Amino acid sequence: DYRFQEAAQAYDAWLASDKFVADEKIQVAKLAAKAKLGAAMLERVEDIALIDSVKADKADFINQIKMAREMGSFAFSADLLGLRANNYLVAFQSGRNDRRYLALRQNDTQSDLYQSYNLMNEWGEPVALSSVLNTPRDENYPFVAADGITIYFGSEGHEGLGGYDIFTSRFNSETADYLPPQNVGMPFNSPFNDYMMVIDETKGLGWFVSDRFQSEGKVCVYLFIPNAEHKRLETEDVELKRSRAAIASIKDSWTANATYSNLIQLAHQEILSGTNEVKKDFDFVVSDNIVYYTLSDFASPEAKNYFEKVIALRKQIDELNGKLADMRKSYKAGNKTDKER
């Protein structure tokens, strides 16, 4: 019922009574910690516009997410690797077709996140991502944003409310590792399983997937308008916070007099943004099948910074060559006295 504060107080009271055997006390302490986390998350529930939702089978909900093709694509890891097993393990392939992020189960106890690179039109062996992301529990449902360094994924192992919670992290080029994952909070996460978050910057839309209040084997895919920055729901009305966090009604999140029909229609289209022509500021060949055309193509901030310096130096050289050409032209047209001077 999202009455987290009351639950935390009740658990603390039971723990204080000291009537439990050791194993029971450990379990109640874990529940108390979850209740306190839920209370803290409820205070920071995000004010987002949820504009649509659709029920789907857990086995194929990735087909309900219609990103612009240049943002990338989803598949099941087993299908990409030619394996028979499915196990709901999902893979994300970048729009530039140079990287894959896969969930793989290497043993019977857990699934982890892996990464594979496309080199010379061949995919390399998947390599496990950082232990900062992977835990002794299951990680699955990866998505990497257009910047190439922000990752969203579902995890049972990091601190959350349900079985799966959605987390985000960024790759830090200075340490060559990921930053500690952050829980994306409510309404995206809940006491149920919350699996995946996707942000399509081309369409200006996002999706997240949850099995809250769903029957076995079913999930709900929610469509929303992402905020540029976290926008806290500013209200002291606790019931309103609970309602918005639990998504009692998506219409409750709508802005007055706003219409979302065009965005809903856009969400169900598989498109390339604007035109089939590629916007080019330059041609920077990375490999046989990867070419960068704009600064936004660089995933590494460090590499982007270096290339900006290259552009500035090239511009400076062009300006100096232009001045030299003008001086030579002026010298050629000058009289003998000017040339001797």
XYZ file of C-alpha atoms in Angstrom:
341
model
C 0.000 0.000 0.000
C 3.069 2.284 -0.140
C 2.703 3.002 3.605
C 6.443 2.651 4.012
C 6.902 4.939 7.013
C 4.256 3.075 9.018
C 5.771 -0.264 8.009
C 9.246 0.855 9.110
C 7.907 1.952 12.484
C 6.099 -1.360 12.953
C 9.180 -3.397 12.054
C 11.350 -1.340 14.419
C 8.850 -1.927 17.199
C 8.927 -5.690 16.578
C 12.714 -5.693 16.522
C 12.822 -3.763 19.788
C 10.622 -6.394 21.430
C 13.487 -8.889 20.999
C 11.107 -11.849 20.693
C 12.658 -13.294 17.574
C 15.074 -16.129 17.039
C 18.246 -15.111 15.204
C 17.110 -16.076 11.677
C 13.761 -14.300 12.062
C 15.462 -11.169 13.331
C 17.702 -11.052 10.267
C 14.706 -11.327 7.930
C 12.704 -8.664 9.777
C 15.757 -6.356 9.767
C 15.943 -6.724 5.969
C 12.246 -5.870 5.652
C 12.717 -2.851 7.912
C 15.568 -1.638 5.685
C 13.385 -1.990 2.575
C 10.550 -0.080 4.265
C 12.921 2.761 5.168
C 14.276 2.833 1.624
C 10.702 2.989 0.304
C 9.891 5.887 2.652
C 12.950 7.817 1.424
C 12.114 7.113 -2.229
C 8.509 8.193 -1.729
C 9.721 11.599 -0.527
C 11.570 12.041 -3.832
C 9.000 10.557 -6.230
C 9.597 12.077 -9.656
C 6.976 14.200 -11.379
C 6.858 12.727 -14.877
C 4.172 12.614 -17.539
C 3.108 9.011 -18.140
C 1.262 9.074 -21.434
C 0.491 5.450 -22.283
C 0.828 1.854 -21.122
C 0.410 -1.556 -22.690
C 0.292 -5.049 -21.217
C 2.605 -7.634 -22.741
C 3.990 -11.108 -22.205
C 7.218 -11.075 -20.246
C 8.670 -13.361 -22.918
C 8.540 -10.711 -25.665
C 7.917 -7.262 -24.159
C 11.067 -5.934 -25.860
C 9.044 -5.871 -29.095
C 6.800 -3.179 -27.584
C 9.701 -0.707 -27.370
C 9.901 1.068 -30.717
C 13.057 3.153 -30.546
C 14.352 5.142 -33.477
C 16.605 2.658 -35.258
C 19.664 4.870 -34.872
C 19.295 4.540 -31.086
C 19.897 0.781 -31.226
C 17.872 -2.394 -30.928
C 16.961 -5.178 -28.504
C 17.100 -8.928 -28.866
C 17.427 -11.951 -26.631
C 21.062 -12.739 -25.840
C 20.585 -16.383 -26.806
C 19.332 -15.432 -30.285
C 22.365 -13.200 -30.940
C 24.781 -15.924 -29.853
C 22.957 -18.781 -31.562
C 22.049 -20.498 -28.294
C 18.917 -22.516 -27.613
C 18.109 -21.244 -24.130
C 16.157 -18.023 -23.682
C 15.576 -17.415 -19.977
C 14.423 -13.847 -20.674
C 18.044 -12.673 -20.881
C 18.092 -9.482 -22.976
C 20.770 -7.856 -25.137
C 21.074 -4.300 -26.447
C 22.954 -3.484 -29.662
C 24.097 0.096 -30.284
C 22.773 2.087 -33.210
C 26.282 2.259 -34.709
C 26.431 -1.545 -34.631
C 29.769 -1.453 -32.830
C 28.838 -2.714 -29.340
C 26.527 -5.196 -27.681
C 25.536 -5.330 -24.033
C 24.270 -8.771 -23.086
C 22.847 -10.509 -20.048
C 24.319 -14.004 -19.846
C 23.953 -16.819 -17.366
C 27.272 -18.594 -16.974
C 26.122 -20.831 -14.150
C 22.908 -21.838 -12.421
C 23.086 -19.146 -9.766
C 23.122 -15.765 -11.487
C 23.076 -13.736 -14.686
C 25.557 -10.902 -15.299
C 26.050 -8.080 -17.786
C 28.595 -8.536 -20.572
C 29.938 -6.440 -23.433
C 31.059 -7.425 -26.919
C 32.708 -5.334 -29.678
C 32.295 -5.517 -33.437
C 35.755 -5.519 -35.014
C 36.302 -6.067 -38.730
C 32.667 -7.223 -39.067
C 33.119 -9.929 -36.426
C 31.762 -9.884 -32.899
C 34.303 -10.582 -30.208
C 33.777 -12.855 -27.233
C 31.530 -11.258 -24.579
C 33.494 -9.904 -21.608
C 31.885 -9.368 -18.208
C 31.231 -5.753 -17.273
C 32.554 -4.298 -14.047
C 31.885 -5.878 -10.657
C 30.612 -2.406 -9.754
C 27.536 -3.336 -11.819
C 27.448 -7.126 -11.518
C 26.546 -8.692 -8.169
C 26.100 -12.269 -6.863
C 22.398 -11.871 -7.807
C 20.834 -11.424 -11.265
C 21.528 -8.447 -13.539
C 19.606 -8.193 -16.817
C 17.815 -5.854 -19.299
C 20.690 -3.491 -20.283
C 20.212 -0.284 -22.260
C 22.942 2.249 -23.072
C 22.004 5.847 -23.881
C 23.103 7.759 -26.960
C 26.139 9.188 -25.127
C 27.604 5.683 -24.993
C 28.498 5.945 -21.300
C 25.149 5.959 -19.452
C 23.757 2.503 -18.776
C 20.366 1.450 -17.377
C 19.761 -2.111 -16.206
C 17.635 -4.277 -13.939
C 19.197 -5.823 -10.838
C 18.217 -8.038 -7.953
C 21.536 -7.491 -6.194
C 21.758 -3.744 -5.597
C 19.716 -2.017 -2.900
C 16.110 -1.894 -4.038
C 12.481 -2.471 -3.120
C 11.353 -5.405 -5.200
C 12.950 -8.442 -6.743
C 14.297 -6.426 -9.685
C 14.821 -2.657 -9.448
C 16.041 -0.382 -12.248
C 19.463 1.218 -11.797
C 21.651 3.605 -13.762
C 25.384 4.230 -13.889
C 27.928 6.065 -16.029
C 31.325 4.970 -17.293
C 34.088 7.103 -15.807
C 36.911 7.463 -18.354
C 39.330 8.680 -15.654
C 39.078 5.433 -13.677
C 38.144 3.231 -16.662
C 35.287 1.859 -14.578
C 31.633 2.485 -13.840
C 30.369 4.742 -11.073
C 28.344 3.070 -8.289
C 24.826 2.374 -9.641
C 21.990 4.623 -8.520
C 18.408 3.462 -8.005
C 16.256 5.471 -10.453
C 13.580 5.848 -7.770
C 9.806 6.119 -8.003
C 7.525 5.838 -9.904
C 9.875 3.704 -12.029
C 10.644 1.295 -9.182
C 8.170 -0.388 -6.873
C 7.867 -3.269 -4.366
C 7.318 -5.513 -7.415
C 9.730 -6.387 -10.254
C 10.828 -3.426 -12.361
C 12.973 -4.552 -15.248
C 14.056 -2.055 -17.867
C 14.313 1.645 -18.683
C 14.894 3.056 -22.179
C 15.406 6.714 -23.163
C 15.030 7.600 -26.855
C 16.583 11.046 -27.275
C 15.564 11.157 -30.946
C 11.871 10.872 -30.140
C 12.084 12.536 -26.734
C 10.345 9.547 -25.155
C 11.087 6.849 -22.605
C 9.802 3.405 -21.643
C 10.037 1.378 -18.466
C 8.755 -2.103 -17.735
C 7.196 -3.449 -14.523
C 5.125 -6.411 -13.379
C 3.387 -4.410 -10.634
C -0.204 -5.574 -10.199
C 0.143 -7.935 -13.184
C -0.718 -11.609 -13.485
C 1.976 -14.286 -13.755
C 4.019 -13.977 -16.948
C 2.675 -10.511 -17.777
C 4.270 -7.065 -17.553
C 3.200 -3.496 -18.215
C 5.240 -1.308 -20.556
C 4.858 2.353 -19.594
C 5.516 5.246 -21.963
C 6.671 8.551 -20.463
C 8.242 11.912 -21.275
C 11.712 12.052 -19.696
C 12.710 15.089 -17.666
C 16.026 16.754 -18.485
C 16.760 16.662 -14.743
C 15.062 14.956 -11.814
C 11.836 16.882 -11.116
C 10.532 16.130 -7.671
C 6.769 15.969 -7.143
C 6.214 19.079 -5.049
C 3.383 18.287 -2.682
C 2.833 17.627 1.005
C -0.138 15.396 0.205
C 1.093 11.922 1.195
C -1.832 10.179 -0.509
C -1.034 11.961 -3.761
C 2.593 10.856 -3.492
C 1.487 7.275 -2.931
C -0.910 7.398 -5.863
C 1.685 8.833 -8.256
C 4.410 6.471 -7.056
C 2.187 3.411 -7.486
C 0.821 4.721 -10.823
C -2.783 4.374 -9.725
C -3.772 6.249 -12.899
C -1.507 7.524 -15.670
C -3.933 10.400 -16.325
C -3.095 11.801 -12.896
C 0.345 12.707 -14.274
C -0.949 14.668 -17.256
C -0.556 18.407 -17.595
C -3.833 20.280 -17.871
C -4.988 20.916 -21.456
C -2.030 18.977 -22.900
C -2.595 16.417 -25.666
C -0.329 13.411 -26.058
C -1.860 11.629 -29.029
C 0.955 12.626 -31.408
C 3.592 11.378 -28.985
C 1.756 8.101 -28.498
C 1.612 7.647 -32.267
C 5.324 8.479 -32.541
C 6.130 5.908 -29.843
C 4.775 3.103 -32.014
C 6.773 4.080 -35.106
C 10.186 2.686 -35.984
C 11.923 5.672 -37.557
C 15.172 7.276 -38.512
C 15.201 10.828 -37.206
C 14.100 13.420 -39.748
C 15.746 12.087 -42.898
C 17.744 9.173 -44.216
C 20.642 11.542 -44.910
C 23.438 11.460 -42.349
C 24.372 14.793 -40.807
C 28.093 15.241 -41.423
C 30.471 17.720 -39.819
C 33.497 15.576 -40.712
C 34.498 12.012 -41.624
C 36.525 10.243 -38.941
C 37.110 6.595 -39.844
C 37.273 4.346 -36.765
C 37.179 0.967 -38.515
C 35.982 -0.634 -41.724
C 32.331 -0.342 -40.667
C 32.366 2.529 -38.163
C 32.662 6.185 -39.142
C 32.030 9.181 -36.870
C 30.400 12.211 -38.466
C 29.701 14.550 -35.526
C 31.179 15.205 -32.082
C 28.142 13.566 -30.476
C 29.290 10.223 -31.988
C 32.210 10.074 -29.552
C 31.363 7.941 -26.508
C 34.540 8.893 -24.629
C 34.636 12.506 -23.318
C 38.449 12.345 -23.460
C 38.486 11.319 -27.130
C 35.885 13.982 -27.915
C 38.056 16.611 -26.208
C 41.111 15.585 -28.236
C 39.185 15.689 -31.494
C 37.819 19.167 -30.659
C 41.431 20.303 -30.293
C 42.232 18.736 -33.675
C 39.322 20.644 -35.257
C 40.526 23.910 -33.689
C 44.103 23.344 -34.944
C 42.853 22.516 -38.434
C 40.787 25.710 -38.429
C 43.826 27.702 -37.302
C 45.966 26.135 -40.067
C 43.289 26.952 -42.682
C 43.166 30.582 -41.479
C 46.960 30.898 -41.608
C 47.079 29.344 -45.081
C 44.420 31.827 -46.184
C 46.437 34.765 -44.833
C 49.586 33.435 -46.516
C 47.773 33.124 -49.852
C 46.502 36.723 -49.546
C 50.020 37.993 -48.725
C 51.481 36.169 -51.732
C 48.771 37.596 -53.971
C 49.397 41.082 -52.612
C 53.163 40.676 -53.072
C 52.740 39.544 -56.677
C 50.553 42.550 -57.486
C 52.840 45.065 -55.673
C 55.370 47.442 -57.303
C 59.144 47.012 -57.197
C 59.636 49.479 -54.329
C 57.103 47.615 -52.162
C 58.811 44.297 -52.868
C 62.245 45.675 -51.945
C 60.821 46.919 -48.657
